[in-house]
PDB file of C-alpha atoms in Angstrom:
ATOM      1  CA  MET A 740       1.256  27.712  19.189  1.00 39.00           C
ATOM      2  CA  PRO A 741       4.384  29.858  19.555  1.00 41.00           C
ATOM      3  CA  ALA A 742       7.732  28.116  19.749  1.00 43.00           C
ATOM      4  CA  ILE A 743       9.098  27.664  23.241  1.00 41.00           C
ATOM      5  CA  SER A 744      12.441  29.390  23.299  1.00 41.00           C
ATOM      6  CA  GLU A 745      13.563  29.228  26.899  1.00 46.00           C
ATOM      7  CA  SER A 746      14.289  25.925  28.615  1.00 49.00           C
ATOM      8  CA  GLY A 747      12.306  27.162  31.650  1.00 59.00           C
ATOM      9  CA  ASP A 748       9.119  27.265  29.568  1.00 85.00           C
ATOM     10  CA  SER A 749       8.989  23.492  29.155  1.00 85.00           C
ATOM     11  CA  LEU A 750       9.161  20.582  31.598  1.00 88.00           C
ATOM     12  CA  THR A 751      12.359  18.638  32.118  1.00 88.00           C
ATOM     13  CA  ARG A 752      12.393  14.874  31.660  1.00 89.00           C
ATOM     14  CA  ALA A 753      12.054  14.353  35.431  1.00 90.00           C
ATOM     15  CA  GLU A 754       9.077  16.714  35.539  1.00 90.00           C
ATOM     16  CA  VAL A 755       7.471  14.887  32.574  1.00 89.00           C
ATOM     17  CA  GLU A 756       7.928  11.565  34.393  1.00 90.00           C
ATOM     18  CA  ALA A 757       6.418  13.054  37.559  1.00 91.00           C
ATOM     19  CA  ALA A 758       3.434  14.460  35.638  1.00 90.00           C
ATOM     20  CA  LEU A 759       2.795  11.076  34.000  1.00 89.00           C
ATOM     21  CA  ALA A 760       3.157   9.266  37.324  1.00 91.00           C
ATOM     22  CA  ALA A 761       0.488  11.561  38.778  1.00 91.00           C
ATOM     23  CA  PHE A 762      -2.016  10.462  36.118  1.00 89.00           C
ATOM     24  CA  GLN A 763      -5.115   8.848  37.574  1.00 91.00           C
ATOM     25  CA  PRO A 764      -6.840   5.874  35.866  1.00 90.00           C
ATOM     26  CA  ALA A 765      -9.549   8.253  34.631  1.00 91.00           C
ATOM     27  CA  ASP A 766      -6.856  10.441  33.003  1.00 91.00           C
ATOM     28  CA  TRP A 767      -5.418   7.409  31.189  1.00 91.00           C
ATOM     29  CA  GLN A 768      -8.919   6.448  30.046  1.00 93.00           C
ATOM     30  CA  ARG A 769      -9.487   9.943  28.651  1.00 92.00           C
ATOM     31  CA  ALA A 770      -6.093   9.803  26.904  1.00 92.00           C
ATOM     32  CA  LYS A 771      -7.037   6.457  25.305  1.00 93.00           C
ATOM     33  CA  ILE A 772     -10.356   7.884  24.115  1.00 92.00           C
ATOM     34  CA  ILE A 773      -8.572  10.841  22.535  1.00 92.00           C
ATOM     35  CA  ALA A 774      -6.054   8.464  20.931  1.00 92.00           C
ATOM     36  CA  SER A 775      -8.827   6.284  19.505  1.00 91.00           C
ATOM     37  CA  ILE A 776     -10.455   9.352  17.943  1.00 91.00           C
ATOM     38  CA  PHE A 777      -7.190  10.401  16.282  1.00 90.00           C
ATOM     39  CA  CYS A 778      -6.506   6.809  15.105  1.00 88.00           C
ATOM     40  CA  SER A 779      -9.794   6.521  13.282  1.00 84.00           C
ATOM     41  CA  GLY A 780      -9.032   5.545   9.695  1.00 79.00           C
ATOM     42  CA  LEU A 781      -5.300   5.042  10.189  1.00 80.00           C
ATOM     43  CA  THR A 782      -3.859   1.843   8.765  1.00 75.00           C
ATOM     44  CA  GLY A 783      -1.613  -0.114  11.080  1.00 75.00           C
ATOM     45  CA  MET A 784      -1.947   2.046  14.188  1.00 84.00           C
ATOM     46  CA  THR A 785      -4.091   1.435  17.239  1.00 89.00           C
ATOM     47  CA  ALA A 786      -4.995   3.896  19.969  1.00 90.00           C
ATOM     48  CA  ASP A 787      -2.489   2.226  22.304  1.00 92.00           C
ATOM     49  CA  ASP A 788       0.240   2.573  19.641  1.00 91.00           C
ATOM     50  CA  LEU A 789      -0.488   6.262  19.235  1.00 92.00           C
ATOM     51  CA  LEU A 790      -0.545   6.916  22.981  1.00 93.00           C
ATOM     52  CA  GLN A 791       2.690   4.950  23.442  1.00 92.00           C
ATOM     53  CA  GLU A 792       4.441   6.867  20.664  1.00 92.00           C
ATOM     54  CA  ALA A 793       3.318  10.191  22.140  1.00 92.00           C
ATOM     55  CA  LEU A 794       4.620   9.219  25.581  1.00 91.00           C
ATOM     56  CA  CYS A 795       7.946   8.071  24.137  1.00 91.00           C
ATOM     57  CA  LYS A 796       8.390  11.335  22.240  1.00 91.00           C
ATOM     58  CA  LEU A 797       7.587  13.394  25.339  1.00 91.00           C
ATOM     59  CA  LEU A 798       9.967  11.391  27.513  1.00 90.00           C
ATOM     60  CA  ALA A 799      12.747  11.488  24.916  1.00 88.00           C
ATOM     61  CA  GLY A 800      12.375  15.246  24.529  1.00 87.00           C
ATOM     62  CA  ALA A 801      11.423  14.974  20.849  1.00 89.00           C
ATOM     63  CA  ARG A 802       8.211  16.826  21.785  1.00 90.00           C
ATOM     64  CA  VAL A 803       8.116  19.533  24.405  1.00 89.00           C
ATOM     65  CA  TRP A 804       5.749  19.658  27.340  1.00 90.00           C
ATOM     66  CA  PRO A 805       4.985  23.328  27.972  1.00 91.00           C
ATOM     67  CA  ARG A 806       4.798  24.417  31.575  1.00 88.00           C
ATOM     68  CA  ASP A 807       1.371  25.215  33.035  1.00 88.00           C
ATOM     69  CA  ILE A 808      -0.527  23.262  30.336  1.00 89.00           C
ATOM     70  CA  HIS A 809      -2.859  20.478  31.426  1.00 89.00           C
ATOM     71  CA  PRO A 810      -1.284  17.047  30.730  1.00 90.00           C
ATOM     72  CA  LEU A 811      -4.252  15.856  28.642  1.00 91.00           C
ATOM     73  CA  VAL A 812      -3.976  18.948  26.440  1.00 92.00           C
ATOM     74  CA  VAL A 813      -0.276  18.216  25.903  1.00 92.00           C
ATOM     75  CA  LEU A 814      -0.969  14.558  25.092  1.00 93.00           C
ATOM     76  CA  LYS A 815      -3.826  15.538  22.785  1.00 93.00           C
ATOM     77  CA  THR A 816      -1.604  17.972  20.873  1.00 93.00           C
ATOM     78  CA  VAL A 817       1.235  15.459  20.498  1.00 93.00           C
ATOM     79  CA  MET A 818      -1.100  12.634  19.446  1.00 93.00           C
ATOM     80  CA  HIS A 819      -2.864  14.896  16.931  1.00 93.00           C
ATOM     81  CA  SER A 820       0.491  15.806  15.406  1.00 91.00           C
ATOM     82  CA  ILE A 821       1.657  12.174  15.189  1.00 92.00           C
ATOM     83  CA  ALA A 822      -1.655  11.032  13.680  1.00 91.00           C
ATOM     84  CA  SER A 823      -1.578  13.870  11.158  1.00 90.00           C
ATOM     85  CA  ASN A 824       1.968  12.974  10.105  1.00 88.00           C
ATOM     86  CA  THR A 825       0.989   9.300   9.789  1.00 85.00           C
ATOM     87  CA  ARG A 826      -1.998  10.217   7.603  1.00 86.00           C
ATOM     88  CA  LYS A 827       0.245  12.268   5.318  1.00 84.00           C
ATOM     89  CA  ARG A 828       2.717   9.371   5.114  1.00 81.00           C
ATOM     90  CA  ASN A 829      -0.102   6.938   4.301  1.00 77.00           C
ATOM     91  CA  GLU A 830      -1.385   9.222   1.544  1.00 78.00           C
ATOM     92  CA  LEU A 831       2.072   9.413  -0.011  1.00 77.00           C
ATOM     93  CA  ASN A 832       2.779   5.672   0.411  1.00 72.00           C
ATOM     94  CA  PRO A 833      -0.581   3.930   0.606  1.00 67.00           C
ATOM     95  CA  ILE A 834      -0.877   0.376   1.851  1.00 63.00           C
ATOM     96  CA  ASP A 835      -2.950  -1.852  -0.405  1.00 62.00           C
ATOM     97  CA  ALA A 836      -5.490  -3.471   1.893  1.00 58.00           C
ATOM     98  CA  ASN A 837      -6.337  -6.002  -0.827  1.00 59.00           C
ATOM     99  CA  VAL A 838      -2.894  -7.636  -0.689  1.00 58.00           C
ATOM    100  CA  VAL A 839      -2.815 -10.485   1.803  1.00 58.00           C
ATOM    101  CA  VAL A 840       0.582 -11.693   2.956  1.00 56.00           C
ATOM    102  CA  ASP A 841       0.761 -15.280   4.125  1.00 55.00           C
ATOM    103  CA  PRO A 842       2.771 -16.057   7.255  1.00 56.00           C
ATOM    104  CA  PHE A 843       6.449 -16.701   6.755  1.00 55.00           C
ATOM    105  CA  GLU A 844       7.418 -20.220   5.842  1.00 55.00           C
ATOM    106  CA  ILE A 845      10.891 -21.637   6.157  1.00 54.00           C
ATOM    107  CA  ASP A 846      12.350 -23.307   3.101  1.00 53.00           C
ATOM    108  CA  VAL A 847      13.823 -26.603   4.251  1.00 56.00           C
ATOM    109  CA  ASP A 848      16.778 -26.429   1.860  1.00 58.00           C
ATOM    110  CA  ASP A 849      18.334 -23.056   2.669  1.00 57.00           C
ATOM    111  CA  LYS A 850      16.587 -22.027   5.927  1.00 56.00           C
ATOM    112  CA  THR A 851      15.548 -18.701   4.364  1.00 55.00           C
ATOM    113  CA  PRO A 852      12.136 -17.360   5.390  1.00 52.00           C
ATOM    114  CA  ILE A 853       9.921 -16.717   2.369  1.00 55.00           C
ATOM    115  CA  ALA A 854       6.850 -14.474   2.317  1.00 54.00           C
ATOM    116  CA  HIS A 855       4.134 -15.415  -0.142  1.00 55.00           C
ATOM    117  CA  GLY A 856       1.811 -12.631  -1.222  1.00 55.00           C
ATOM    118  CA  ALA A 857      -1.710 -13.309  -2.337  1.00 56.00           C
ATOM    119  CA  MET A 858      -3.853 -10.799  -4.239  1.00 57.00           C
ATOM    120  CA  THR A 859      -7.536 -10.701  -3.557  1.00 61.00           C
ATOM    121  CA  ALA A 860      -9.668  -9.722  -6.542  1.00 62.00           C
ATOM    122  CA  THR A 861     -12.724  -7.605  -6.007  1.00 66.00           C
ATOM    123  CA  PRO A 862     -15.940  -8.334  -7.924  1.00 69.00           C
ATOM    124  CA  GLU A 863     -15.276  -5.182  -9.962  1.00 72.00           C
ATOM    125  CA  ASP A 864     -11.829  -6.530 -10.947  1.00 70.00           C
ATOM    126  CA  GLU A 865     -13.335  -9.828 -12.088  1.00 71.00           C
ATOM    127  CA  ILE A 866     -16.052  -8.118 -14.136  1.00 73.00           C
ATOM    128  CA  SER A 867     -13.518  -5.755 -15.696  1.00 75.00           C
ATOM    129  CA  GLY A 868     -11.210  -8.654 -16.557  1.00 72.00           C
ATOM    130  CA  LYS A 869     -14.057 -10.624 -18.142  1.00 74.00           C
ATOM    131  CA  GLN A 870     -15.128  -7.584 -20.136  1.00 78.00           C
ATOM    132  CA  GLN A 871     -11.578  -7.048 -21.375  1.00 76.00           C
ATOM    133  CA  ILE A 872     -11.182 -10.699 -22.408  1.00 74.00           C
ATOM    134  CA  ALA A 873     -14.586 -10.617 -24.173  1.00 77.00           C
ATOM    135  CA  ALA A 874     -13.589  -7.419 -26.006  1.00 76.00           C
ATOM    136  CA  LEU A 875     -10.242  -8.935 -26.974  1.00 76.00           C
ATOM    137  CA  TYR A 876     -11.768 -12.109 -28.405  1.00 75.00           C
ATOM    138  CA  ALA A 877     -14.492 -10.118 -30.178  1.00 78.00           C
ATOM    139  CA  SER A 878     -11.796  -7.991 -31.828  1.00 77.00           C
ATOM    140  CA  LEU A 879     -10.026 -11.134 -33.073  1.00 78.00           C
ATOM    141  CA  GLY A 880     -13.059 -11.871 -35.227  1.00 77.00           C
ATOM    142  CA  GLY A 881     -12.616 -15.655 -35.122  1.00 79.00           C
ATOM    143  CA  ASP A 882      -9.109 -15.467 -36.664  1.00 81.00           C
ATOM    144  CA  GLU A 883      -7.579 -18.756 -35.514  1.00 86.00           C
ATOM    145  CA  ASP A 884      -3.977 -17.557 -35.929  1.00 85.00           C
ATOM    146  CA  LEU A 885      -4.621 -14.508 -33.744  1.00 84.00           C
ATOM    147  CA  GLU A 886      -6.327 -16.647 -31.097  1.00 84.00           C
ATOM    148  CA  LEU A 887      -3.380 -19.073 -31.052  1.00 85.00           C
ATOM    149  CA  LEU A 888      -0.887 -16.209 -30.658  1.00 85.00           C
ATOM    150  CA  VAL A 889      -2.944 -14.636 -27.850  1.00 82.00           C
ATOM    151  CA  GLY A 890      -2.939 -18.003 -26.086  1.00 81.00           C
ATOM    152  CA  GLU A 891       0.857 -18.268 -26.322  1.00 83.00           C
ATOM    153  CA  TRP A 892       1.316 -14.708 -25.102  1.00 81.00           C
ATOM    154  CA  ALA A 893      -1.080 -15.374 -22.228  1.00 77.00           C
ATOM    155  CA  ASP A 894       1.135 -18.313 -21.253  1.00 78.00           C
ATOM    156  CA  GLY A 895       4.096 -15.918 -21.083  1.00 81.00           C
ATOM    157  CA  MET A 896       5.825 -17.043 -24.284  1.00 83.00           C
ATOM    158  CA  ARG A 897       7.208 -14.431 -26.659  1.00 84.00           C
ATOM    159  CA  GLY A 898       9.393 -14.263 -29.722  1.00 84.00           C
ATOM    160  CA  THR A 899      11.249 -17.387 -30.825  1.00 86.00           C
ATOM    161  CA  GLU A 900       9.802 -19.472 -28.012  1.00 87.00           C
ATOM    162  CA  ALA A 901       6.210 -18.674 -29.050  1.00 85.00           C
ATOM    163  CA  ARG A 902       7.030 -19.130 -32.743  1.00 87.00           C
ATOM    164  CA  ASP A 903       8.586 -22.557 -32.128  1.00 87.00           C
ATOM    165  CA  GLU A 904       5.655 -23.624 -29.952  1.00 86.00           C
ATOM    166  CA  LEU A 905       3.205 -22.664 -32.712  1.00 86.00           C
ATOM    167  CA  GLY A 906       5.362 -24.280 -35.426  1.00 89.00           C
ATOM    168  CA  TRP A 907       5.361 -21.116 -37.548  1.00 89.00           C
ATOM    169  CA  ASP A 908       8.201 -19.645 -39.573  1.00 90.00           C
ATOM    170  CA  LYS A 909       9.523 -16.160 -38.801  1.00 89.00           C
ATOM    171  CA  LYS A 910       7.568 -14.510 -41.641  1.00 92.00           C
ATOM    172  CA  LYS A 911       4.197 -15.895 -40.534  1.00 90.00           C
ATOM    173  CA  TYR A 912       4.874 -15.150 -36.868  1.00 90.00           C
ATOM    174  CA  ASP A 913       5.776 -11.510 -37.633  1.00 91.00           C
ATOM    175  CA  ALA A 914       2.716 -11.040 -39.862  1.00 91.00           C
ATOM    176  CA  VAL A 915       0.325 -12.455 -37.240  1.00 88.00           C
ATOM    177  CA  ARG A 916       2.053 -10.518 -34.453  1.00 89.00           C
ATOM    178  CA  LYS A 917       1.648  -7.223 -36.352  1.00 90.00           C
ATOM    179  CA  ARG A 918      -2.035  -7.974 -37.044  1.00 88.00           C
ATOM    180  CA  LEU A 919      -2.572  -8.709 -33.367  1.00 85.00           C
ATOM    181  CA  LEU A 920      -0.830  -5.512 -32.259  1.00 86.00           C
ATOM    182  CA  ARG A 921      -3.028  -3.469 -34.617  1.00 84.00           C
ATOM    183  CA  ARG A 922      -6.154  -5.073 -33.161  1.00 80.00           C
ATOM    184  CA  LEU A 923      -4.929  -4.451 -29.615  1.00 79.00           C
ATOM    185  CA  SER A 924      -4.170  -0.799 -30.340  1.00 80.00           C
ATOM    186  CA  ALA A 925      -7.716  -0.417 -31.686  1.00 77.00           C
ATOM    187  CA  LEU A 926      -9.003  -1.624 -28.301  1.00 72.00           C
ATOM    188  CA  ASP A 927      -6.856   0.849 -26.318  1.00 70.00           C
ATOM    189  CA  PRO A 928      -7.263   4.451 -27.555  1.00 64.00           C
ATOM    190  CA  ASP A 929      -4.611   5.693 -25.094  1.00 64.00           C
ATOM    191  CA  ARG A 930      -2.046   3.375 -26.643  1.00 56.00           C
ATOM    192  CA  ARG A 931      -2.708   4.818 -30.126  1.00 52.00           C
ATOM    193  CA  LYS A 932      -1.762   8.312 -28.890  1.00 53.00           C
ATOM    194  CA  SER A 933       1.709   7.259 -27.727  1.00 48.00           C
TER     195      SER A 933
END
C-alpha cells in the first residue's frame, strides 16, 4: 500500500471517532471475528486485546485511516500488522509455556512481594533425565569413590566443602575428581571437542 503523503488523504482524529461511532453491532462482531483469526496462536493476546490496540493506535494517530477505505478493511489491516509484529516479537523472545508462576505472596517480614516460579517437567524430560542418570552411573562402573563424589556434587558441594564432607585429603579428592571428569567427558562427545 503506498504511503499517504498528504494530510487530506487520511482521516483526522474527529473523523476516525465519527467513523467508529457509526459502527453497527454487526460491524463490531465482524471486527472481533477478524481479530480472533489474527490472534490464533499468539501467546498472551486475545481478540479483544488486538481490537483494542488497533483502535487505540488509530485514535492516537499511530496508524493512519485512509480516506474512502471501508472501516473494516482499515481495522483488518491494522490488526494484521499488530499481530504480525507480535508474532515476530514472540519468535525473538519466546515465552516458555511450561513455566508456571505462582501468585504473588507477601513476605511478612519486609512486605516485599515475591514471585515463586515452578517448572513443569514433560514426560520426555523425565525419561531423558532418567536415561542420563542411568548412563552416568553405568559409566562409573561401581567405583564407590566416584559415586560418593557424584553424590556430593549433586548436592551442590564443590571443592573444599565436598572434600571435607567426604573426609578425603586434597590428593585423593583431586585424583577422584579428575577420574570423574574423564568419565563425564566420555559421556558427552561435544564436551571433548571444546
